Coordinates of C-alpha atoms and ligand atoms in Angstrom, one line a residue:
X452 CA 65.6 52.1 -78.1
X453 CA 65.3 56.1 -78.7
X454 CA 63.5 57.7 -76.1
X455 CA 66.1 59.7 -73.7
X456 CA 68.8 58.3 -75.9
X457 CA 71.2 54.8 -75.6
X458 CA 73.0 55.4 -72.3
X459 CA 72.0 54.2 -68.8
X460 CA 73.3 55.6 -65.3
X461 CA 73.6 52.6 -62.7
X462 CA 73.3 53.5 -58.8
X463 CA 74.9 50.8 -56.9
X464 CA 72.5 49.6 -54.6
X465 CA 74.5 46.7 -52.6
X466 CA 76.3 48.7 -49.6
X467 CA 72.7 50.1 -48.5
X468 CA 69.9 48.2 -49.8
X469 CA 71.9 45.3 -50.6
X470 CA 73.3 44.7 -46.6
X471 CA 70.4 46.7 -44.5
X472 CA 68.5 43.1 -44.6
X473 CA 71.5 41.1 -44.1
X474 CA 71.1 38.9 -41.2
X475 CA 74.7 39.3 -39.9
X476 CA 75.7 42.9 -40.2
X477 CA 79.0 43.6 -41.9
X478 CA 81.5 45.6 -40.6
X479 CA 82.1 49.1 -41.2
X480 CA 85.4 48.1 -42.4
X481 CA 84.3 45.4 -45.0
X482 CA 81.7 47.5 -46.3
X483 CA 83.9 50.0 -47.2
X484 CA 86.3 47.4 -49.3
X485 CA 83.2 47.0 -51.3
X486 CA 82.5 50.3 -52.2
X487 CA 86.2 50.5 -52.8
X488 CA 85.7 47.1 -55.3
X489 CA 82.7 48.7 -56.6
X490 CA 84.0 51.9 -57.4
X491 CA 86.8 50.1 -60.2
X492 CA 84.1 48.7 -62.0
X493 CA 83.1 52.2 -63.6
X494 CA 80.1 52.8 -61.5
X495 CA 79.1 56.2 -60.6
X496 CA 76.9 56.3 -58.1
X497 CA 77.4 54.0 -55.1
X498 CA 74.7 54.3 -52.4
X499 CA 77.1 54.3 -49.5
X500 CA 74.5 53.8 -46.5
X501 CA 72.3 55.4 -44.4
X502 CA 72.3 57.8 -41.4
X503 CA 68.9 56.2 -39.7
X504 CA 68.7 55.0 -36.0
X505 CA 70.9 52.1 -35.6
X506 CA 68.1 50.5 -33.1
X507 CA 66.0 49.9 -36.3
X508 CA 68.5 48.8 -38.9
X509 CA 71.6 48.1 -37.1
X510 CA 73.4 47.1 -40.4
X511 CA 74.0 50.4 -41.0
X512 CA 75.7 51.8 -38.0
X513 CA 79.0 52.8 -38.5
X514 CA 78.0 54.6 -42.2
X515 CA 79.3 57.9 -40.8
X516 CA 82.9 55.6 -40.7
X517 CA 82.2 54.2 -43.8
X518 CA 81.3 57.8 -45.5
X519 CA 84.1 59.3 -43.8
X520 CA 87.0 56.8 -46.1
X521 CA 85.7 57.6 -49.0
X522 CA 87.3 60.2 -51.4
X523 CA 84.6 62.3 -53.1
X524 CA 86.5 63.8 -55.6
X525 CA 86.9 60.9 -57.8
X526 CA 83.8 61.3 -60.2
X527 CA 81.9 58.8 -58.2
X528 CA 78.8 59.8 -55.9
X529 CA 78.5 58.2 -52.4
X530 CA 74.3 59.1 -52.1
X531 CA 73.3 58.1 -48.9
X532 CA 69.7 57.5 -47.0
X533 CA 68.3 60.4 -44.3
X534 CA 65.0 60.3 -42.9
X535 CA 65.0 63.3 -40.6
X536 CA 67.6 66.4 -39.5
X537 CA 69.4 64.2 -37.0
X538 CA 70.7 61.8 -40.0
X539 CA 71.3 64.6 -42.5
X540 CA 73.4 66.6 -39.7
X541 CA 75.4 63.2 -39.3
X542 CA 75.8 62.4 -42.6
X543 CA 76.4 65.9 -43.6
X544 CA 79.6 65.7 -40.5
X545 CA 80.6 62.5 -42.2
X546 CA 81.5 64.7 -45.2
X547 CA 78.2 63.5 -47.4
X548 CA 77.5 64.9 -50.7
X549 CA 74.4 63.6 -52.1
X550 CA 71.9 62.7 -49.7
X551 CA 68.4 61.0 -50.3
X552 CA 65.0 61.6 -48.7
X553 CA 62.7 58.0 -48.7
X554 CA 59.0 58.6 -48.6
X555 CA 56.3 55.8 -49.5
X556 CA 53.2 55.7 -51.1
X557 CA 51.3 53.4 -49.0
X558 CA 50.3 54.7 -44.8
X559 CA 50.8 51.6 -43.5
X560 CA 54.5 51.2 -45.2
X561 CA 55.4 54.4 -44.1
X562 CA 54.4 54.4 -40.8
X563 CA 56.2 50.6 -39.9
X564 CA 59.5 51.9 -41.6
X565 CA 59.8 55.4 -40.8
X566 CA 57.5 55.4 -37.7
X567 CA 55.2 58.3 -38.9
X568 CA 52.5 59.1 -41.7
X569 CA 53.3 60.3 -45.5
X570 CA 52.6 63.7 -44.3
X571 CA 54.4 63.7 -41.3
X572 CA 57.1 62.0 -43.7
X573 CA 56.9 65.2 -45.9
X574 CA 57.2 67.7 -42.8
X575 CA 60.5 65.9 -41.6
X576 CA 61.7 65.7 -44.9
X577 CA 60.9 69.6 -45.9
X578 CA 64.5 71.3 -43.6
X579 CA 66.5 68.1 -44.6
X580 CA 65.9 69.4 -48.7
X581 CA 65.9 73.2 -47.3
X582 CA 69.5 72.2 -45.8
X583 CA 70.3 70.0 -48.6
X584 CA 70.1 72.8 -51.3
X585 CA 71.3 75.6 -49.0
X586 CA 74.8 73.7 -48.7
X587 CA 75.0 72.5 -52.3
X588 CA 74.1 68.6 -51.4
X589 CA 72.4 66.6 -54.4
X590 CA 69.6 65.5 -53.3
X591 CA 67.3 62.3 -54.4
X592 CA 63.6 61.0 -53.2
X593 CA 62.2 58.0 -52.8
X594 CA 59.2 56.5 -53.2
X595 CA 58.3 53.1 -51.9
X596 CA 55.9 50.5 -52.8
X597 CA 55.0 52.5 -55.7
X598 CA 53.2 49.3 -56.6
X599 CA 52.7 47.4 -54.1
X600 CA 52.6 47.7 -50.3
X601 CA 53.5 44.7 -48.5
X602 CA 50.4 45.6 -45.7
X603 CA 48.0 47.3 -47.7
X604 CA 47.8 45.4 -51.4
X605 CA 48.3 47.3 -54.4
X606 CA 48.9 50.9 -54.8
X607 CA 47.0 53.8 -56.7
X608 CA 49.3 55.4 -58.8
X609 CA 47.9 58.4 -58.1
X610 CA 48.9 58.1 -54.8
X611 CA 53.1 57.9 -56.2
X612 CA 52.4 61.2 -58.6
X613 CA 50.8 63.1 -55.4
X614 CA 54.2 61.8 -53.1
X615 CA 56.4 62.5 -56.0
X616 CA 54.6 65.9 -56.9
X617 CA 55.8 66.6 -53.5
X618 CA 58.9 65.9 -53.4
X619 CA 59.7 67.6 -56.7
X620 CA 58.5 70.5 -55.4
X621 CA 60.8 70.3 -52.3
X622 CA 63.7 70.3 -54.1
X623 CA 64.2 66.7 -54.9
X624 CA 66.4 66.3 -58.4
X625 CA 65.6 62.9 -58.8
X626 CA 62.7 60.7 -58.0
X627 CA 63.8 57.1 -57.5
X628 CA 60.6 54.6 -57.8
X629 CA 60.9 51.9 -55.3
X630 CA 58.6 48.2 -55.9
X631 CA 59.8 47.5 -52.7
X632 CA 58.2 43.8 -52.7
X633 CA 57.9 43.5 -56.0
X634 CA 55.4 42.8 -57.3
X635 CA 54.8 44.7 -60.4
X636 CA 54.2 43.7 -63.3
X637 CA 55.3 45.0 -66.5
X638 CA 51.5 46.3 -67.7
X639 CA 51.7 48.0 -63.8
X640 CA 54.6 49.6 -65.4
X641 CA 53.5 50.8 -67.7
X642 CA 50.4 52.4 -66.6
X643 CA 52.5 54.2 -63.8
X644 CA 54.7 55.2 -66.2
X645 CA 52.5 56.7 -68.2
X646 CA 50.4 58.4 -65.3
X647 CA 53.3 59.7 -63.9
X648 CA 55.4 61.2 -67.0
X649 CA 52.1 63.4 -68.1
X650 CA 53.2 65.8 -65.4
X651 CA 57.0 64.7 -64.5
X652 CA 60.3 64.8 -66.7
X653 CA 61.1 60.9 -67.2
X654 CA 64.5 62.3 -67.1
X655 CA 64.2 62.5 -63.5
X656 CA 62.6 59.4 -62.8
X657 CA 64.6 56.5 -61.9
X658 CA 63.7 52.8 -61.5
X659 CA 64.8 50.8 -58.0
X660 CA 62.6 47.5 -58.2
X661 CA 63.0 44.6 -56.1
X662 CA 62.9 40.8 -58.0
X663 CA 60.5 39.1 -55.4
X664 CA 58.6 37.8 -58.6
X665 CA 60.9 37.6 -60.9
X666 CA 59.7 40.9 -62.5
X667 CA 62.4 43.3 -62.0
X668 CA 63.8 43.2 -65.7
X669 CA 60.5 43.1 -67.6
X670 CA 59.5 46.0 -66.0
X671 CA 62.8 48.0 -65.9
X672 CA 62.5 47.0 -70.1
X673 CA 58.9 48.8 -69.8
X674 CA 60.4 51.4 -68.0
X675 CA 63.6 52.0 -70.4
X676 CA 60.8 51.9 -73.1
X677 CA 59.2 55.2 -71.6
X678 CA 62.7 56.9 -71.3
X679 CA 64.0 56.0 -67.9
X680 CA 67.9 56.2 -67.7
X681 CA 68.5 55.4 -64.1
X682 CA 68.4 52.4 -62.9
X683 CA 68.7 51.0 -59.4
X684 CA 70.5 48.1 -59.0
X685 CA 72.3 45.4 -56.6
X686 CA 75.1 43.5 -57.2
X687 CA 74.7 40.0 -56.7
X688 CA 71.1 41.2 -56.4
X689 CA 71.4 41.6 -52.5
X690 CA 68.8 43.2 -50.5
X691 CA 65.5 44.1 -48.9
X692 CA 63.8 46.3 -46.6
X693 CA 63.5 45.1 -43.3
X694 CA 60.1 46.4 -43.0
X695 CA 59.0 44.7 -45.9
X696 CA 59.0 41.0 -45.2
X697 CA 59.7 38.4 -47.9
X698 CA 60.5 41.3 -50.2
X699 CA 64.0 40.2 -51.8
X700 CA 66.7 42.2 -53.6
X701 CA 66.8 45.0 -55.7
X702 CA 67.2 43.8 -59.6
X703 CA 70.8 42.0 -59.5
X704 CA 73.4 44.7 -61.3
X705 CA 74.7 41.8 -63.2
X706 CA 71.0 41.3 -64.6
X707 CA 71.2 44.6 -65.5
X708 CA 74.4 45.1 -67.2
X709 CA 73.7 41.4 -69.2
X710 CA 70.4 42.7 -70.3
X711 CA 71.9 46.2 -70.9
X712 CA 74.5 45.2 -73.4
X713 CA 72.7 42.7 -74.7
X714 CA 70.6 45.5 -76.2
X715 CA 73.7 48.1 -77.3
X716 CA 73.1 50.3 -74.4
X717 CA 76.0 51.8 -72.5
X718 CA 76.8 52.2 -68.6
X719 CA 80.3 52.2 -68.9
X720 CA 80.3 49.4 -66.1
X721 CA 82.3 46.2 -66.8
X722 CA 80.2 43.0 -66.8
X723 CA 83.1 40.9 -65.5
X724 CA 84.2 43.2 -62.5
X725 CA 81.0 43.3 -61.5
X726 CA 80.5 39.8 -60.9
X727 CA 84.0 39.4 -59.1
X728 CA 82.5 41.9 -56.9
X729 CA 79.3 40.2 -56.4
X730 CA 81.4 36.6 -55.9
X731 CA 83.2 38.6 -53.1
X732 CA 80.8 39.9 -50.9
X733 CA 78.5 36.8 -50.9
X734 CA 81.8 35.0 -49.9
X735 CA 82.0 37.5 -47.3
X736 CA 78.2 36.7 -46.3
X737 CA 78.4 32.8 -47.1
X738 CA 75.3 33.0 -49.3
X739 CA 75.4 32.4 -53.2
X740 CA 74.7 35.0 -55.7
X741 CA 70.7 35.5 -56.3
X742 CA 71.4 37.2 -59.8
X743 CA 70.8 34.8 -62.3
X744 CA 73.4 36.2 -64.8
X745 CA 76.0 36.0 -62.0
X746 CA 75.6 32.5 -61.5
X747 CA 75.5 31.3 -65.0
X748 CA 78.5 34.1 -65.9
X749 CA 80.6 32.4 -63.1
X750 CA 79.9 28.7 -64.1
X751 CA 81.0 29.5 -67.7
X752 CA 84.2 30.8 -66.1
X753 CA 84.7 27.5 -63.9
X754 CA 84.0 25.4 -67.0
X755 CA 86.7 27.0 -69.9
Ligands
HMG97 P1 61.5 57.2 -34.2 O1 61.7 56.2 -33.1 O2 60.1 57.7 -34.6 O3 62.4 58.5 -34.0 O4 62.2 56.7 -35.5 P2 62.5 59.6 -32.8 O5 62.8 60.9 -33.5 O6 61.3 59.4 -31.9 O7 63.8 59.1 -32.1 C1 63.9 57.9 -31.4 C2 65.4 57.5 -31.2 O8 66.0 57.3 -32.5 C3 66.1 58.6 -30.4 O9 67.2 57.9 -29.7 C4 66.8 59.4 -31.6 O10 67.9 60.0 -31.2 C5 67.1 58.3 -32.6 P3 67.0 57.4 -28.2 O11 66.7 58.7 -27.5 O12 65.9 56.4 -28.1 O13 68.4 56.8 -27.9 N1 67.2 58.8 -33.9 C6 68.2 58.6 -34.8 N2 69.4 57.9 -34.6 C7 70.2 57.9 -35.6 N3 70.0 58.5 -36.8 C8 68.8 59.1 -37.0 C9 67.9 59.2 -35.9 N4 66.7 59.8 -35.8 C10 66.2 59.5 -34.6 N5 68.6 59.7 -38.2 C11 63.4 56.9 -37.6 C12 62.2 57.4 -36.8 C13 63.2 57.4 -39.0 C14 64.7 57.4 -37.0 C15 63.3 55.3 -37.6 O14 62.1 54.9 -37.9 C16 64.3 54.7 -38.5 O15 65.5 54.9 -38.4 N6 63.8 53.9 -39.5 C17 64.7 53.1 -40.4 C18 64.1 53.1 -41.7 C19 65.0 52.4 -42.7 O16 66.2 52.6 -42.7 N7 64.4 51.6 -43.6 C20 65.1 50.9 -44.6 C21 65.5 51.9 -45.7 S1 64.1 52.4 -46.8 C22 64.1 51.2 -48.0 O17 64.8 50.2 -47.9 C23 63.3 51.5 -49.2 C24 64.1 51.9 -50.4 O18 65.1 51.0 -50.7 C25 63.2 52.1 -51.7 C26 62.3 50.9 -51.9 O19 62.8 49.8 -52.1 O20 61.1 51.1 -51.9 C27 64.8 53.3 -50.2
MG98 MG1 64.9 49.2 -51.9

C-alpha cells in the first residue's frame, strides 16, 4: 500500500454517530467519560456531538455540556456537527474548535434530516464556513448517502462531486463521504473514487461508511487503495442516523484497527484500549458489541 503513504488518521465516530440513534439517550455526563476513555487510546480526532435541535435528535442535547469539559489543548480534536448559524453560535460558546457542515447527495435525504433542499442546505451552510474561517475553526463537510439514499435508491456520483465541489469551494478542508445505509459495494467504490479524485485531492477525502451490508471494510480497502487516509470509524461499531431507517453503524473502530495492522499500517491507536472502551459503553447501553473483531478479541481474552 503506497498511494498517500502507510499511515491512517482515525475520527472517532461513537459519541455522535455512534449514540445519535441510541434508543435511550445517554447522559451528558457519561458521554463525556467516553470521550475521556477514548481520548487514552491515541485517537485524535473525537467527534464530540452535535449542536442540532434537540426536538429532532434528542441524544444530543447537552453537547454544549459535554464540549464545554473537554480540554482542547491536548493534541486531540473534539469536531462537532452544525447544520445552520444557531448551532455554530452554540457550539462556537461551548468553546468548539473544529466544526462540521453535513450536506447530502440525495433531495429526499436531505430534506427528512435537515428539513430543507441540497441548495437550501448550501445557503445555510455558506455564513457557518464564512464564520468558521474568520475565527480560525477547522472546518469538515459531509456528504451523505454518497451511495445510496435510503428513499430515493442509488446515487449518481455525480451528484457527490457537484455537493463536494461545493463545499470545497466554501471553505471546507476536508470532505468526509458518508454511505449512510450502506450499501455500497466495493466496485461502487471504486467508481466514486475514481470520479471524484479527477478533480479533488484524495488527501482531503475521508471515508465514514456505515456496515448495514457487511461492506464497510471492503470498501474502506478500495478506498485506502485510491489514497484515502481518513477513516471514519465507531467503536463497538455503534450508530446510525435517525433519518435513515435500518441503516446500522459506522464501520466498528476495532474492525478498523484489526484490519489496519493486520496490513502494517499505522494509527497510533491501541487495539486493546479500544475494545475496553467499546466493552464499556455497550455495558453502559446493555447491548453487545456489533464489531466483529471486538467480539472475537474479547472471547480470546475470556478464554486464556
Ligand atoms: P427546522 O425545524 O427546519 O429549523 O430544523 P428551524 O430553523 O425552522 O427551527 C425550528 C426550531 O428548531 C426552532 O425552535 C429553532 O430555534 C430550533 P422552536 O422555536 O421550535 O423552539 N433550532 C435549533 N435548536 C438547536 N440547535 C440548532 C437549531 N436550529 C434550529 N442548531 C434543523 C432544521 C437542521 C435544526 C433540524 O432539521 C435538525 O436539527 N436536524 C437534525 C439532523 C441530524 O442531526 N441528523 C443526524 C446527523 S447527520 C448524519 O448522521 C449523517 C452523517 O453521519 C454522515 C453519514 O453517515 O452520511 C454526518
Ligand atoms: Mg454517519
Amino acid at each position: 500500500m503506497t498511494a498517500g503513504g502507510d499511515a491512517v488518521t482515525l475520527v472517532e465516530m461513537a459519541p455522535r454517530d455512534g449514540l445519535q440513534n441510541e434508543a435511550t439517550p445517554l447522559t451528558p455526563d457519561i458521554r463525556i467519560e467516553l470521550i475521556q476513555r477514548l481520548a487514552s487510546t491515541g485517537l485524535t480526532q473525537i467527534e464530540a456531538g452535535a449542536f442540532v435541535s434537540p426536538k429532532w435528535v434528542p441524544q444530543m442535547a447537552g453537547s454544549d455540556t459535554v464540549l464545554a469539559s473537554l480540554q482542547h489543548d491536548a493534541g486531540i480534536r473534539y469536531p462537532v456537527l452544525v447544520p445552520n448559524m444557531k448551532g455554530f453560535e452554540a457550539a462556537q460558546a461551548a468553546g468548539a474548535r473544529d466544526v462540521s457542515v453535513f450536506a447530502a447527495a440525495s433531495e429526499s435525504f436531505s430534506r427528512k434530516n435537515i428539513n430543507c433542499s441540497i441548495a437550501e442546505s448550501l445557503e445555510r451552510f455558506r455564513p457557518v464556513c464564512e464564520a468558521a474561517q474568520a475565527q480560525g475553526l477547522r472546518l469538515r463537510g459531509y456528504v451523505s448517502c454518497v451511495m445510496g439514499c435510503p428513499y430515493e435508491g442509488p446515487v449518481d456520483p455525480e451528484a457527490v462531486l457537484a455537493v463536494s465541489r461545493e463545499l470545497f469551494a466554501m471553505g471546507c478542508e476536508e470532505i468526509s463521504l458518508g454511505d449512510t445505509i450502506g450499501t455500497g459495494t466495493p466496485a461502487a467504490t471504486r467508481h466514486l473514487l475514481a470520479l471524484l479524485t479527477q478533480e479533488l485531492p484524495v488527501g482531503r477525502l475521508a471515508a465514514h461508511f456505515h456496515d448495514t451490508y457487511g461492506q464497510a471494510l471492503a470498501n474502506l480497502l478500495v478506498a485506502l487503495e485510491a489514497g484515502v487516509r481518513v477513516i471514519d470509524a465507531s467503536v463497538a461499531g455503534l450508530g446510525g442516523c435517525p433519518y435513515a431507517k435500518g441503516a446500522s453503524g459506522n464501520v466498528g473502530t476495532e474492525d478498523v484497527l484489526y484490519m489496519l495492522n493486520g496490513m502494517g499500517m499505522t494509527t497510533g491507536v491501541d487495539l486493546d484500549a479500544i475494545v475496553d472502551v467499546g466493552a464499556w459503553i455497550c455495558e453502559q447501553l446493555g447491548r453487545p458489541p456489533a464489531s466483529k473483531a471486538a467480539r472475537a478479541l474479547a472471547a480470546r481474552r475470556q478464554s486464556t
